Amino acid sequence: MLTRHIFSLQRNNDGKALIAGNCHMKIDRFPTELFHHLFEYFWADEILHSFSNLNDRIDSILKFYSAYRINFQSIRKSTFHLVCKQIRPEQVLSLVISDENDTIGQSELFLSYFQIEQFTNLRSLSLIHMKKESLHRFLQNLSNLKQLDSLSFDSSYRKRIFTDISSTSIENNIPIQINLPKYYPELLPRLKYFSTCYWDELTSIEFRNLRQLRLYSFTFHRVNEILYHAPQLHSLTLLLEYIRGFHQIQSCSSLRKLTLIISSKN
């Protein structure tokens, strides 16, 4: 006869994990698979903070867990160092790195610990608000990550360019020439999700597997060129300052969702 055990995960005042409710098992007797299931609901820093140093068995489970999701956005520097010291690159499936105002210089600090090509099982990578130099240091080695199928990146430089020149260029039909980091054809065709403010070189890439695309875009003509090379695209999000020319966008038989986000400087 099976006994049904109902439990909930809580934390004590120190942030350590507690199991509460109608449960007749101690936490250290839980099967490893149950821990793995619980970990799916937590970021890596939450897992380490809640479960580390409870006992040797759980520490061993943490050491060999291979599906960590790391989000360094708005994280404390002490927590950043803790995660970098306790988790090995091959254990990480998802990674978010941010150089926003509250974590300025995080990308360089990250690269003092690791090289991005060490994350051999990485499936999703988000690079937020990076300078061109830092962004390029990541991008130039992404083609070595064979499991990667979700990529998102932007640059503080590109966002400034977008704000400063887009209105003038659109109204006067001035072509825009900006030196961009190179994209690697061996990486981009593998992606299922892609978000970027760099669209200039995308028009020549074959996105055979792409399902979701998010772009900062100047012209719908460029969008049409990308749609032509993305036959499996289901969702398209465009962040624009002007909506004029929308009627020029071509139909895409695979597209199920189109989102337009209009950002005005006024």
Short mmCIF file of C-alpha atoms in Angstrom, two decimals:
data_model
loop_
_atom_site.label_atom_id
_atom_site.label_comp_id
_atom_site.label_asym_id
_atom_site.label_seq_id
_atom_site.Cartn_x
_atom_site.Cartn_y
_atom_site.Cartn_z
CA MET A 1 0.00 0.00 0.00
CA LEU A 2 1.40 3.39 -0.99
CA THR A 3 1.53 6.22 1.52
CA ARG A 4 1.06 9.71 0.15
CA HIS A 5 3.43 12.30 1.59
CA ILE A 6 2.57 15.98 1.20
CA PHE A 7 5.29 18.52 1.84
CA SER A 8 6.29 22.09 1.06
CA LEU A 9 9.68 23.73 0.85
CA GLN A 10 10.31 26.58 3.28
CA ARG A 11 13.34 28.39 4.66
CA ASN A 12 14.39 29.19 8.20
CA ASN A 13 15.77 32.55 9.37
CA ASP A 14 19.19 31.70 7.94
CA GLY A 15 17.72 30.88 4.54
CA LYS A 16 18.32 27.15 4.89
CA ALA A 17 15.87 24.69 3.41
CA LEU A 18 13.21 23.16 5.62
CA ILE A 19 10.56 20.61 4.74
CA ALA A 20 7.19 21.25 6.33
CA GLY A 21 3.79 19.59 6.19
CA ASN A 22 2.56 16.02 6.48
CA CYS A 23 5.81 14.27 5.62
CA HIS A 24 7.32 11.25 7.35
CA MET A 25 10.69 11.42 5.64
CA LYS A 26 13.71 13.45 6.64
CA ILE A 27 15.10 15.64 3.89
CA ASP A 28 18.39 13.75 3.74
CA ARG A 29 16.46 10.57 2.92
CA PHE A 30 14.82 12.01 -0.17
CA PRO A 31 15.87 10.28 -3.39
CA THR A 32 18.34 12.21 -5.52
CA GLU A 33 15.78 12.52 -8.32
CA LEU A 34 13.45 14.44 -6.00
CA PHE A 35 16.18 16.95 -5.20
CA HIS A 36 16.78 17.40 -8.92
CA HIS A 37 13.08 18.05 -9.42
CA LEU A 38 13.05 20.65 -6.63
CA PHE A 39 16.12 22.39 -8.04
CA GLU A 40 14.27 23.07 -11.31
CA TYR A 41 12.32 25.81 -9.50
CA PHE A 42 15.36 27.70 -8.19
CA TRP A 43 18.23 29.77 -9.56
CA ALA A 44 21.69 28.44 -8.77
CA ASP A 45 22.38 31.00 -6.03
CA GLU A 46 19.09 30.08 -4.31
CA ILE A 47 19.97 26.39 -4.41
CA LEU A 48 23.41 26.94 -2.92
CA HIS A 49 22.11 29.31 -0.25
CA SER A 50 19.26 27.00 0.77
CA PHE A 51 20.83 23.56 0.57
CA SER A 52 24.59 23.91 1.11
CA ASN A 53 26.15 22.50 4.29
CA LEU A 54 23.04 20.64 5.45
CA ASN A 55 24.89 17.33 5.38
CA ASP A 56 27.47 15.46 3.32
CA ARG A 57 24.95 13.66 1.11
CA ILE A 58 23.15 16.83 0.03
CA ASP A 59 26.48 18.57 -0.54
CA SER A 60 27.39 15.68 -2.83
CA ILE A 61 24.12 16.07 -4.73
CA LEU A 62 24.87 19.77 -5.22
CA LYS A 63 28.38 18.98 -6.39
CA PHE A 64 27.21 16.65 -9.15
CA TYR A 65 23.95 18.34 -10.17
CA SER A 66 24.22 19.13 -13.88
CA ALA A 67 21.31 21.48 -14.67
CA TYR A 68 22.05 24.74 -12.85
CA ARG A 69 20.44 27.95 -14.12
CA ILE A 70 22.50 31.02 -13.23
CA ASN A 71 21.06 34.54 -13.22
CA PHE A 72 23.63 37.20 -12.29
CA GLN A 73 21.35 40.15 -13.07
CA SER A 74 21.13 42.54 -10.06
CA ILE A 75 22.97 40.02 -7.87
CA ARG A 76 25.20 40.90 -4.91
CA LYS A 77 28.91 40.64 -5.60
CA SER A 78 29.42 38.27 -2.66
CA THR A 79 26.79 35.92 -4.10
CA PHE A 80 28.37 36.21 -7.53
CA HIS A 81 31.71 35.02 -6.14
CA LEU A 82 30.02 32.19 -4.21
CA VAL A 83 28.38 30.80 -7.33
CA CYS A 84 31.55 31.10 -9.43
CA LYS A 85 33.59 29.25 -6.81
CA GLN A 86 31.14 26.40 -6.17
CA ILE A 87 29.76 25.56 -9.62
CA ARG A 88 31.72 24.09 -12.50
CA PRO A 89 31.03 25.38 -16.03
CA GLU A 90 29.85 22.02 -17.38
CA GLN A 91 27.06 21.97 -14.74
CA VAL A 92 25.32 25.05 -16.18
CA LEU A 93 22.42 24.96 -18.67
CA SER A 94 21.36 28.62 -18.56
CA LEU A 95 23.39 31.78 -17.89
CA VAL A 96 22.53 35.49 -17.55
CA ILE A 97 25.35 38.07 -17.28
CA SER A 98 24.65 41.78 -16.86
CA ASP A 99 26.70 44.99 -16.96
CA GLU A 100 23.76 47.18 -15.99
CA ASN A 101 24.17 50.01 -13.49
CA ASP A 102 23.88 47.82 -10.39
CA THR A 103 26.41 45.26 -11.69
CA ILE A 104 28.84 47.33 -13.77
CA GLY A 105 31.91 45.34 -14.83
CA GLN A 106 30.31 41.97 -14.13
CA SER A 107 31.25 40.56 -17.54
CA GLU A 108 34.96 41.24 -16.98
CA LEU A 109 34.74 39.77 -13.50
CA PHE A 110 33.07 36.67 -14.92
CA LEU A 111 35.85 36.25 -17.48
CA SER A 112 38.41 36.38 -14.68
CA TYR A 113 36.88 33.10 -13.47
CA PHE A 114 35.92 31.37 -16.72
CA GLN A 115 36.11 31.32 -20.49
CA ILE A 116 32.69 31.01 -22.09
CA GLU A 117 33.75 27.99 -24.15
CA GLN A 118 34.11 26.01 -20.89
CA PHE A 119 30.30 25.91 -20.59
CA THR A 120 29.99 22.90 -22.85
CA ASN A 121 26.39 22.04 -21.85
CA LEU A 122 25.05 25.59 -22.01
CA ARG A 123 21.71 25.88 -23.80
CA SER A 124 20.69 29.47 -23.08
CA LEU A 125 22.84 32.62 -22.79
CA SER A 126 21.78 36.23 -22.12
CA LEU A 127 24.30 39.08 -22.22
CA ILE A 128 22.83 42.35 -20.98
CA HIS A 129 23.96 45.96 -21.55
CA MET A 130 27.57 45.16 -22.43
CA LYS A 131 30.15 47.38 -24.05
CA LYS A 132 31.33 46.35 -27.50
CA GLU A 133 34.67 45.01 -26.27
CA SER A 134 33.17 42.79 -23.57
CA LEU A 135 30.42 41.58 -25.88
CA HIS A 136 32.91 40.55 -28.54
CA ARG A 137 34.94 38.53 -26.04
CA PHE A 138 31.88 36.35 -25.49
CA LEU A 139 30.61 36.21 -29.06
CA GLN A 140 33.87 35.16 -30.66
CA ASN A 141 33.81 31.77 -28.90
CA LEU A 142 30.11 30.91 -28.88
CA SER A 143 30.38 28.67 -31.92
CA ASN A 144 32.17 26.14 -29.70
CA LEU A 145 29.03 25.65 -27.58
CA LYS A 146 27.27 22.89 -29.50
CA GLN A 147 24.24 22.71 -27.17
CA LEU A 148 23.43 26.43 -27.31
CA ASP A 149 20.07 27.13 -28.95
CA SER A 150 18.94 30.32 -27.18
CA LEU A 151 20.92 33.58 -27.37
CA SER A 152 20.13 37.12 -26.28
CA PHE A 153 22.49 40.07 -26.24
CA ASP A 154 22.52 43.84 -26.41
CA SER A 155 25.06 46.61 -25.99
CA SER A 156 25.03 49.95 -24.22
CA TYR A 157 26.84 51.33 -27.28
CA ARG A 158 24.27 50.09 -29.77
CA LYS A 159 21.34 51.34 -27.67
CA ARG A 160 22.89 54.80 -27.61
CA ILE A 161 23.33 54.73 -31.39
CA PHE A 162 19.73 53.59 -31.79
CA THR A 163 18.43 56.50 -29.73
CA ASP A 164 20.67 59.17 -31.25
CA ILE A 165 20.48 58.52 -34.98
CA SER A 166 17.41 56.47 -35.80
CA SER A 167 14.98 59.37 -36.27
CA THR A 168 17.39 61.36 -38.46
CA SER A 169 18.27 58.34 -40.56
CA ILE A 170 14.69 57.27 -41.13
CA GLU A 171 13.41 60.70 -42.08
CA ASN A 172 16.32 61.43 -44.44
CA ASN A 173 16.80 57.87 -45.75
CA ILE A 174 20.45 57.86 -44.70
CA PRO A 175 22.15 54.42 -44.72
CA ILE A 176 23.71 53.52 -41.38
CA GLN A 177 27.19 52.02 -41.23
CA ILE A 178 28.38 50.77 -37.84
CA ASN A 179 31.30 48.49 -37.07
CA LEU A 180 29.75 45.43 -35.45
CA PRO A 181 31.18 42.25 -33.98
CA LYS A 182 31.10 39.39 -36.48
CA TYR A 183 28.42 36.74 -36.18
CA TYR A 184 29.39 33.20 -36.85
CA PRO A 185 27.37 31.23 -39.43
CA GLU A 186 28.08 27.96 -37.62
CA LEU A 187 26.24 29.22 -34.50
CA LEU A 188 23.22 31.25 -35.64
CA PRO A 189 21.56 28.57 -37.81
CA ARG A 190 21.34 26.34 -34.71
CA LEU A 191 19.38 28.85 -32.64
CA LYS A 192 15.72 28.41 -31.73
CA TYR A 193 15.49 31.72 -29.84
CA PHE A 194 17.44 34.87 -30.70
CA SER A 195 17.19 38.41 -29.30
CA THR A 196 19.55 41.20 -30.34
CA CYS A 197 19.89 44.89 -31.16
CA TYR A 198 22.39 44.01 -33.94
CA TRP A 199 20.44 43.23 -37.08
CA ASP A 200 22.74 44.48 -39.86
CA GLU A 201 24.41 41.16 -40.65
CA LEU A 202 21.40 38.92 -40.03
CA THR A 203 19.93 39.27 -43.50
CA SER A 204 22.43 36.83 -45.00
CA ILE A 205 22.08 34.15 -42.29
CA GLU A 206 19.96 31.03 -42.82
CA PHE A 207 17.91 30.61 -39.62
CA ARG A 208 16.74 27.09 -40.35
CA ASN A 209 15.68 26.28 -36.76
CA LEU A 210 14.66 29.69 -35.43
CA ARG A 211 11.28 29.75 -33.63
CA GLN A 212 11.38 33.06 -31.74
CA LEU A 213 13.08 36.32 -32.76
CA ARG A 214 13.28 39.67 -30.94
CA LEU A 215 14.88 42.66 -32.70
CA TYR A 216 15.60 46.34 -32.40
CA SER A 217 14.88 47.34 -35.99
CA PHE A 218 15.13 50.45 -38.15
CA THR A 219 13.33 49.37 -41.31
CA PHE A 220 10.73 46.78 -42.22
CA HIS A 221 12.69 46.10 -45.41
CA ARG A 222 15.44 44.53 -43.30
CA VAL A 223 12.87 42.52 -41.37
CA ASN A 224 11.52 41.11 -44.63
CA GLU A 225 14.98 39.88 -45.58
CA ILE A 226 15.32 38.10 -42.24
CA LEU A 227 11.84 36.54 -42.51
CA TYR A 228 12.79 35.11 -45.88
CA HIS A 229 15.62 33.14 -44.24
CA ALA A 230 13.60 31.96 -41.19
CA PRO A 231 11.01 29.47 -42.50
CA GLN A 232 10.21 28.02 -39.05
CA LEU A 233 9.70 31.35 -37.24
CA HIS A 234 6.65 31.31 -34.94
CA SER A 235 7.07 34.49 -32.88
CA LEU A 236 8.51 37.88 -33.88
CA THR A 237 8.94 40.88 -31.55
CA LEU A 238 10.10 44.23 -32.95
CA LEU A 239 11.16 47.18 -30.80
CA LEU A 240 10.74 50.36 -32.83
CA GLU A 241 10.68 54.11 -32.52
CA TYR A 242 8.53 54.52 -35.63
CA ILE A 243 5.82 52.29 -37.04
CA ARG A 244 5.70 53.87 -40.50
CA GLY A 245 6.20 51.36 -43.28
CA PHE A 246 4.47 48.54 -41.41
CA HIS A 247 2.40 47.78 -44.53
CA GLN A 248 5.65 46.79 -46.25
CA ILE A 249 6.24 43.76 -44.05
CA GLN A 250 5.78 40.56 -46.01
CA SER A 251 3.56 37.68 -44.97
CA CYS A 252 5.19 34.70 -43.28
CA SER A 253 3.20 31.46 -43.32
CA SER A 254 4.87 30.04 -40.22
CA LEU A 255 4.42 33.19 -38.08
CA ARG A 256 1.86 32.81 -35.28
CA LYS A 257 2.62 35.85 -33.13
CA LEU A 258 3.78 39.38 -34.02
CA THR A 259 4.49 41.94 -31.28
CA LEU A 260 5.35 45.59 -31.98
CA ILE A 261 6.76 47.67 -29.12
CA ILE A 262 6.90 51.38 -29.92
CA SER A 263 9.35 53.40 -27.83
CA SER A 264 9.06 57.17 -28.18
CA LYS A 265 11.67 59.65 -26.97
CA ASN A 266 8.92 62.20 -26.25
#
